[in-house]
mmCIF file of C-alpha atoms in Angstrom:
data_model
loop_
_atom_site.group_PDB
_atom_site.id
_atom_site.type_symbol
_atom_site.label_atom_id
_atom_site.label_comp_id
_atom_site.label_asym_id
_atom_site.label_seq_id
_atom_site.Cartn_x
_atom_site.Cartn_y
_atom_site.Cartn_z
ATOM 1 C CA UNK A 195 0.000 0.000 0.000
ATOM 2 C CA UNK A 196 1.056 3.689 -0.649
ATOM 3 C CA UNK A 197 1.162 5.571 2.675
ATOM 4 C CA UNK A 198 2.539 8.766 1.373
ATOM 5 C CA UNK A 199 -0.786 10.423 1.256
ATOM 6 C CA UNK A 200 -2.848 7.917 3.237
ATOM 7 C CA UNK A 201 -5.388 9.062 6.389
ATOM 8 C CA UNK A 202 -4.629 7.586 9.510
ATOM 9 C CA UNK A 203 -7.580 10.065 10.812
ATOM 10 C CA UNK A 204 -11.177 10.956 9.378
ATOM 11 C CA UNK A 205 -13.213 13.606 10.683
ATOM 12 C CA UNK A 206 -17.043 13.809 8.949
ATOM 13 C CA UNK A 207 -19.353 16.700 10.153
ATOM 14 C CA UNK A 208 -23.078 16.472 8.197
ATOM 15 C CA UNK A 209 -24.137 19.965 8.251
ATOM 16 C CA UNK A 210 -28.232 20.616 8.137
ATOM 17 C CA UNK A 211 -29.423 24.100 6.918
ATOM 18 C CA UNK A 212 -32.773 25.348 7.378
ATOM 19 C CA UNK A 213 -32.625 25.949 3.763
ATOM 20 C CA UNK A 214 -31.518 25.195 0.030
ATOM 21 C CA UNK A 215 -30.794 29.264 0.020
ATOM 22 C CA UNK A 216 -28.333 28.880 2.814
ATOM 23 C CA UNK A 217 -26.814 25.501 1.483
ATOM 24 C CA UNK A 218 -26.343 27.106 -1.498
ATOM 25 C CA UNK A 219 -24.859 30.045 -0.323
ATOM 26 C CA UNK A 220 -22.272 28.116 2.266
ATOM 27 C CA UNK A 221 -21.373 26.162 -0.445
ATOM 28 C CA UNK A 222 -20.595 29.326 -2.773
ATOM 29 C CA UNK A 223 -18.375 30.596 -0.169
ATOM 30 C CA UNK A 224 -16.551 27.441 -0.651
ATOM 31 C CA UNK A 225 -16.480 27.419 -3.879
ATOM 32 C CA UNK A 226 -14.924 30.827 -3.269
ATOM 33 C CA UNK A 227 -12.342 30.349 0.061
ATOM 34 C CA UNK A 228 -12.026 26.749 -0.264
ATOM 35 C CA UNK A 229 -8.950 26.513 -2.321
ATOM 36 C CA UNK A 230 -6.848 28.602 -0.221
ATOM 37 C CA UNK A 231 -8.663 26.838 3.018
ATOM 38 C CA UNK A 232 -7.401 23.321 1.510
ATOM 39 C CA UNK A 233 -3.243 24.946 0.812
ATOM 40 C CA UNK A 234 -3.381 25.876 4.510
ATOM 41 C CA UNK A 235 -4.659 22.590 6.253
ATOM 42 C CA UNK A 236 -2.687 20.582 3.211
ATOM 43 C CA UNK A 237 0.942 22.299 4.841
ATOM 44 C CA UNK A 238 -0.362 20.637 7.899
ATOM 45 C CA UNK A 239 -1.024 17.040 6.846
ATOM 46 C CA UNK A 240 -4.812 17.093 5.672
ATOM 47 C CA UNK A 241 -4.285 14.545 3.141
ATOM 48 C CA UNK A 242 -7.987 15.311 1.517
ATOM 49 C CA UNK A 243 -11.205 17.685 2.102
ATOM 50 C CA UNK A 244 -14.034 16.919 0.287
ATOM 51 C CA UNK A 245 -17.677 18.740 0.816
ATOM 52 C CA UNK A 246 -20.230 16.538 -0.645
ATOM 53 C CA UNK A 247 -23.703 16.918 -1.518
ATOM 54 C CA UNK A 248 -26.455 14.360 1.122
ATOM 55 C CA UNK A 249 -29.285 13.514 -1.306
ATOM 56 C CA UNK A 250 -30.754 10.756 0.709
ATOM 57 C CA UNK A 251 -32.691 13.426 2.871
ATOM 58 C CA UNK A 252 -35.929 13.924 1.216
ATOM 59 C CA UNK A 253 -36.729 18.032 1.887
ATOM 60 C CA UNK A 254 -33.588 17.947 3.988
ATOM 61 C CA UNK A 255 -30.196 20.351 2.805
ATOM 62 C CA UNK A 256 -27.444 18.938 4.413
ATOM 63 C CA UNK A 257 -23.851 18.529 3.211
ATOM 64 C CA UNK A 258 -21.267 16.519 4.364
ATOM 65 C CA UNK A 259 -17.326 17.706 4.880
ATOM 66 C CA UNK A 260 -14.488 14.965 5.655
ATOM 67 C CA UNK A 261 -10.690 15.960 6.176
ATOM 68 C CA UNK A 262 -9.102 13.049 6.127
ATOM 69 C CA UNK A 263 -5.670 13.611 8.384
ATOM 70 C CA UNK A 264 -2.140 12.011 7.494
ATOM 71 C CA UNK A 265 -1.958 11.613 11.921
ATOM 72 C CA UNK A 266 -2.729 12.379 14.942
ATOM 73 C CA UNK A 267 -0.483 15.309 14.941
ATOM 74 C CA UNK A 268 -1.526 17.051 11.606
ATOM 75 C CA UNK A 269 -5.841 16.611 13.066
ATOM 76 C CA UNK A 270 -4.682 18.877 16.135
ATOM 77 C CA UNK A 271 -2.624 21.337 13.853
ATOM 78 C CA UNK A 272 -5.643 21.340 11.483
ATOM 79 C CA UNK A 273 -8.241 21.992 14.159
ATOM 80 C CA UNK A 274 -6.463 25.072 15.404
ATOM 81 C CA UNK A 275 -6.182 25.712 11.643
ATOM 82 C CA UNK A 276 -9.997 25.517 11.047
ATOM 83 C CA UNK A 277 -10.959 27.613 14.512
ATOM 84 C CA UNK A 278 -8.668 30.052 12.909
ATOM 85 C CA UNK A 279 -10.653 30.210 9.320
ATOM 86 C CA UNK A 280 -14.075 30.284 11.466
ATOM 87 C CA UNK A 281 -13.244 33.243 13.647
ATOM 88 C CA UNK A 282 -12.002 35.110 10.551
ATOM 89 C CA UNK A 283 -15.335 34.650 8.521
ATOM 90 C CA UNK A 284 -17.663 34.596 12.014
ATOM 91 C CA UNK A 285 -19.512 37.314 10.744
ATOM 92 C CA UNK A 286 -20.444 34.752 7.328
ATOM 93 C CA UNK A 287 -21.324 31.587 9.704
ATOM 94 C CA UNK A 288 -23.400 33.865 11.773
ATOM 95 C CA UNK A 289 -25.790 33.973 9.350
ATOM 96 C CA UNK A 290 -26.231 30.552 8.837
ATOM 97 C CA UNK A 291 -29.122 28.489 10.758
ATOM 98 C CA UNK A 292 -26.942 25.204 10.862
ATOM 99 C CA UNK A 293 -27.678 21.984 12.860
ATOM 100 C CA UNK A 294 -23.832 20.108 12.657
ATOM 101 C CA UNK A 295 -22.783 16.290 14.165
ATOM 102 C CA UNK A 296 -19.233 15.548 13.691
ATOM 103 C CA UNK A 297 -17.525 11.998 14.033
ATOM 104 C CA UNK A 298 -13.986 10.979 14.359
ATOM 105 C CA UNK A 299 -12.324 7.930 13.350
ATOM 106 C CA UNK A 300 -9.401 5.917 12.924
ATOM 107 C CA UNK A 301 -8.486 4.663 9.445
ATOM 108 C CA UNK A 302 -8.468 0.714 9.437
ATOM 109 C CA UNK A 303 -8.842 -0.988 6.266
ATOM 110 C CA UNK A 304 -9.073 0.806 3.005
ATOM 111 C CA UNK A 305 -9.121 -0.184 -0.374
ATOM 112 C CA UNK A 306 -8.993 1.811 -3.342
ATOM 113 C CA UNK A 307 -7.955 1.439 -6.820
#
């Protein structure tokens, strides 16, 4: 197996709006910020970030973010990382009505091609 860029850690967070307007605008602000977001927590071992669309929820808008972490080490470094990024856009989250549950885990098997 390769473990130069493989996740030891996984963090998932489903996020729940109270609308598609506020889904949709979170995830232009991504669309926007996201890039530079990614550079930042990449220097720091986040091996991967993806935000993904939940379509399972019928007249739910929810999205789903998972940093997968190269350690232990780089998921503390990216968490002071990400408080950073939320304080500097507070005044953007604050108008979000958002519902969030994150999970951790551990990496054990995975198989890709």
């Amino acid at each position: 197996m390769n473990t130069e860029n493989f996740a030891q850690l996984i963090s998932y967070t489903v996020v729940d709006f109270a609308s598609e307007a506020e889904m949709e605008l979170y995830l232009l602000f991504f669309e926007k910020n996201g890039h530079q977001h990614y550079e930042r927590l990449n220097a720091l071992g986040c091996v991967r970030w993806r935000i993904n669309r939940v379509w399972n929820k019928t007249g739910g808008f929810s999205v789903s973010l998972i940093y997968e972490y190269a350690n232990d080490k780089s998921f503390k470094a990216c968490q002071v990382e990400i408080g950073k990024f939320v304080k500097q856009n507070e005044s953007f989250y604050k108008k979000l009505n958002v519902k969030r549950a994150s999970s951790r885990a551990i990496n054990i098997l995975d198989f890709q091609i």
